[in-house]
């Protein structure tokens, strides 16, 4: 009777008379069953470094392997793999990074930093005039008009101070109000003209004068006495008697 080659070995020939005709599976391959005529390469996500093996070894998290591998490969910087038995690693997503090899997870960018690209090993620091106020950001945000930021890596912008203003977005400095102007509020985009010597802005005074003139005219119209209507007498008019005519002598 014939004798089958054991698992982990195979024999592609016929008519063999000795167990020495059975060949050990090569590294990167395996023979899972006895009496096989060929070996099978290890699937992606598995490997086999030894010869004569009946099975392949699955990779662990942080590693990967291609088909027929004799050893696992660790994920490189900028990539990660959280699952076992995988044939490749994952690129770090935008807003995240991986700074070391054999990583099982990515790391979100900290507040004040961002990353717009995939597969990166670090994050970008927010520029001056910009900010990042949340973790895992894939972009920075320019400071709005009325605010500014002179520092890098900031999580917020500064509002323009009293008597200062900021016109443009993404500003790194605030501007002082020019002579003759001021700003009593913070976070403003412009200044207002100072009051005149009396303490009120010229525009306000002018408007008050016009209002007074209009009110005065209305008051004068109301104060004029209305003309009285002539009433007809209800008494009957007396008839005049004719005067006697003197006779000539």
Coordinates of C-alpha atoms in Angstrom, one line a residue:
X1 CA 0.0 0.0 0.0
X2 CA 1.1 3.6 -0.5
X3 CA 1.9 6.0 2.3
X4 CA 0.7 9.6 2.2
X5 CA 3.1 12.5 2.7
X6 CA 2.4 14.2 6.0
X7 CA 0.9 17.6 6.4
X8 CA 3.6 20.2 5.9
X9 CA 5.1 18.1 3.1
X10 CA 4.1 17.3 -0.4
X11 CA 5.2 15.1 -3.4
X12 CA 4.6 16.3 -7.0
X13 CA 5.8 13.0 -8.5
X14 CA 4.2 9.7 -9.0
X15 CA 5.8 6.2 -8.4
X16 CA 7.8 7.3 -5.4
X17 CA 9.1 4.4 -3.2
X18 CA 10.4 6.3 -0.1
X19 CA 9.1 8.9 2.4
X20 CA 12.2 10.9 1.4
X21 CA 10.3 11.8 -1.8
X22 CA 8.0 14.0 0.3
X23 CA 9.2 17.6 0.2
X24 CA 8.9 20.1 3.1
X25 CA 6.8 23.2 2.4
X26 CA 9.0 26.2 1.7
X27 CA 9.0 29.3 4.0
X28 CA 6.2 31.5 3.0
X29 CA 4.1 28.5 2.1
X30 CA 2.3 25.6 3.9
X31 CA 0.7 22.3 3.3
X32 CA -2.4 22.0 5.5
X33 CA -3.4 18.4 4.6
X34 CA -1.6 15.1 4.1
X35 CA -1.2 13.5 0.7
X36 CA -0.8 16.7 -1.2
X37 CA 1.0 17.1 -4.5
X38 CA 1.8 20.8 -4.0
X39 CA 2.3 23.4 -1.4
X40 CA 0.2 26.6 -0.9
X41 CA 1.5 30.1 -0.4
X42 CA 0.5 31.9 2.7
X43 CA -2.3 34.4 2.2
X44 CA -1.9 38.1 2.6
X45 CA -2.1 38.9 6.3
X46 CA -0.2 35.7 7.2
X47 CA 3.4 34.5 7.0
X48 CA 5.6 31.5 7.6
X49 CA 9.3 31.7 8.4
X50 CA 9.8 28.0 8.8
X51 CA 9.9 25.2 6.3
X52 CA 7.7 22.1 6.5
X53 CA 4.7 23.9 8.1
X54 CA 1.1 22.9 7.9
X55 CA -0.2 26.4 8.5
X56 CA 0.7 30.1 8.3
X57 CA 0.8 32.6 11.2
X58 CA -1.5 35.6 11.1
X59 CA 0.0 39.0 11.6
X60 CA -0.9 41.0 14.7
X61 CA -2.1 44.7 14.9
X62 CA 0.6 47.1 13.8
X63 CA 1.9 44.7 11.2
X64 CA 1.0 43.5 7.8
X65 CA 2.2 40.9 5.2
X66 CA 1.8 40.4 1.5
X67 CA 1.0 37.0 0.0
X68 CA 3.7 34.4 0.4
X69 CA 5.6 36.4 3.1
X70 CA 8.2 34.7 5.3
X71 CA 7.9 37.4 8.0
X72 CA 5.5 40.2 9.0
X73 CA 6.3 43.9 8.2
X74 CA 5.7 46.7 10.7
X75 CA 3.6 49.7 9.7
X76 CA 5.9 52.6 9.0
X77 CA 5.5 56.2 10.3
X78 CA 2.4 57.9 8.9
X79 CA 0.5 54.6 8.8
X80 CA -1.2 52.3 11.3
X81 CA -3.1 49.0 11.5
X82 CA -5.6 48.4 14.4
X83 CA -6.6 44.9 13.2
X84 CA -4.7 41.5 13.0
X85 CA -4.2 39.5 9.8
X86 CA -4.1 42.4 7.4
X87 CA -2.3 42.7 4.1
X88 CA -1.5 46.4 4.4
X89 CA -1.5 49.4 6.7
X90 CA -3.8 52.5 6.7
X91 CA -2.6 56.0 6.1
X92 CA -3.2 58.5 8.9
X93 CA -6.3 60.5 8.0
X94 CA -6.3 64.3 7.6
X95 CA -6.4 65.9 11.0
X96 CA -4.3 63.0 12.4
X97 CA -0.8 61.7 12.4
X98 CA 1.4 58.7 13.2
X99 CA 4.9 59.6 14.5
X100 CA 6.3 56.1 15.1
X101 CA 6.5 52.6 13.5
X102 CA 4.3 49.6 14.2
X103 CA 1.4 51.9 15.3
X104 CA -2.0 50.4 16.0
X105 CA -3.8 53.7 16.0
X106 CA -3.5 57.3 14.7
X107 CA -3.3 60.4 16.9
X108 CA -5.5 63.5 16.4
X109 CA -3.8 66.8 16.0
X110 CA -3.9 68.9 19.2
X111 CA -5.7 72.2 19.6
X112 CA -3.6 74.9 17.9
X113 CA -2.4 72.5 15.1
X114 CA -3.9 70.9 12.0
X115 CA -3.0 68.5 9.2
X116 CA -4.7 68.7 5.8
X117 CA -2.9 65.7 4.2
X118 CA -3.1 62.0 4.8
X119 CA -0.3 59.7 5.8
X120 CA 1.6 62.3 7.8
X121 CA 4.0 61.9 10.7
X122 CA 3.2 65.3 12.4
X123 CA 0.8 68.2 12.4
X124 CA 1.2 71.7 11.3
X125 CA 1.2 74.6 13.8
X126 CA -1.5 77.2 13.2
X127 CA 0.1 80.3 11.6
X128 CA 0.0 83.8 12.9
X129 CA -3.4 85.4 12.1
X130 CA -5.1 82.0 12.3
X131 CA -6.3 79.6 15.0
X132 CA -7.5 76.0 15.6
X133 CA -9.9 75.5 18.4
X134 CA -10.6 71.8 18.3
X135 CA -8.7 68.5 18.1
X136 CA -8.3 66.5 14.9
X137 CA -8.6 69.6 12.6
X138 CA -7.7 69.3 9.0
X139 CA -7.4 73.1 8.4
X140 CA -6.7 76.3 10.3
X141 CA -9.2 79.2 10.5
X142 CA -8.2 82.8 9.8
X143 CA -9.1 85.4 12.4
X144 CA -12.2 87.3 11.5
X145 CA -12.2 91.1 10.9
X146 CA -12.2 92.8 14.2
X147 CA -9.7 90.3 15.7
X148 CA -6.1 89.3 15.3
X149 CA -3.4 86.8 16.5
X150 CA 0.3 87.6 16.6
X151 CA 1.4 84.2 17.8
X152 CA 1.6 80.7 16.2
X153 CA -0.2 77.6 17.5
X154 CA -3.2 79.6 18.9
X155 CA -6.6 78.3 19.8
X156 CA -8.4 81.6 19.5
X157 CA -8.0 85.2 18.2
X158 CA -7.7 88.4 20.2
X159 CA -10.4 91.1 19.9
X160 CA -9.3 94.5 18.8
X161 CA -8.8 96.7 22.0
X162 CA -10.5 100.0 22.8
X163 CA -9.4 102.7 20.4
X164 CA -8.0 100.0 18.0
X165 CA -9.5 98.3 15.0
X166 CA -8.8 95.4 12.5
X167 CA -10.1 95.6 9.0
X168 CA -8.9 92.4 7.3
X169 CA -9.3 88.7 8.1
X170 CA -6.2 86.8 9.1
X171 CA -4.6 89.8 10.7
X172 CA -1.5 89.5 13.0
X173 CA -1.8 93.0 14.5
X174 CA -4.4 95.6 15.4
X175 CA -4.3 99.2 14.3
X176 CA -4.6 102.3 16.5
X177 CA -7.4 104.7 15.6
X178 CA -6.0 107.8 13.7
X179 CA -5.9 111.2 15.2
X180 CA -9.4 112.7 15.6
X181 CA -11.0 109.3 15.8
X182 CA -11.7 106.8 18.6
X183 CA -13.5 103.5 19.3
X184 CA -15.3 102.9 22.6
X185 CA -15.9 99.2 21.8
X186 CA -13.7 96.1 21.4
X187 CA -13.6 93.9 18.4
X188 CA -14.3 96.6 15.8
X189 CA -13.3 97.0 12.2
X190 CA -13.2 100.8 12.1
X191 CA -13.1 103.9 14.3
X192 CA -15.6 106.8 14.6
X193 CA -14.9 110.6 14.5
X194 CA -14.3 112.2 17.9
X195 CA -17.0 114.5 19.4
X196 CA -16.7 118.3 18.9
X197 CA -15.9 120.8 21.7
X198 CA -19.4 120.5 23.1
X199 CA -19.0 116.8 23.6
X200 CA -21.3 115.6 20.9
X201 CA -20.5 114.3 17.4
X202 CA -21.1 116.9 14.6
X203 CA -23.6 114.6 12.9
X204 CA -25.6 114.3 16.1
X205 CA -25.7 118.1 16.7
X206 CA -26.7 118.7 13.1
X207 CA -29.5 116.2 13.4
X208 CA -30.7 117.8 16.6
X209 CA -30.8 121.3 15.1
X210 CA -32.9 120.1 12.2
X211 CA -35.3 118.3 14.6
X212 CA -35.6 121.5 16.7
X213 CA -36.4 123.5 13.6
X214 CA -39.1 121.1 12.5
X215 CA -40.6 120.9 16.0
X216 CA -40.6 124.7 16.4
X217 CA -42.4 125.1 13.1
X218 CA -45.1 122.6 14.1
X219 CA -45.6 124.4 17.5
X220 CA -46.0 127.7 15.8
X221 CA -48.6 126.4 13.5
X222 CA -50.6 124.9 16.4
X223 CA -50.3 128.2 18.5
X224 CA -51.9 130.5 15.8
X225 CA -55.5 131.5 16.7
X226 CA -58.1 130.3 14.3
X227 CA -60.2 133.1 12.7
X228 CA -63.7 133.5 14.2
X229 CA -66.6 132.9 11.9
X230 CA -69.1 135.9 11.7
X231 CA -72.4 134.9 13.1
X232 CA -75.6 136.1 11.6
X233 CA -78.0 138.0 13.9
X234 CA -81.2 136.3 14.7
X235 CA -83.0 139.6 15.5
X236 CA -85.3 140.9 12.7
X237 CA -84.2 144.1 11.1
X238 CA -86.3 147.2 11.9
X239 CA -87.9 148.9 8.9
X240 CA -87.1 152.6 8.6
X241 CA -90.0 155.0 8.6
X242 CA -90.0 157.5 5.8
X243 CA -89.1 161.0 6.9
X244 CA -92.0 163.6 6.4
X245 CA -91.4 166.0 3.5
X246 CA -91.7 169.7 4.4
X247 CA -94.1 171.8 2.3
X248 CA -92.7 174.9 0.7
X249 CA -94.3 178.2 1.8

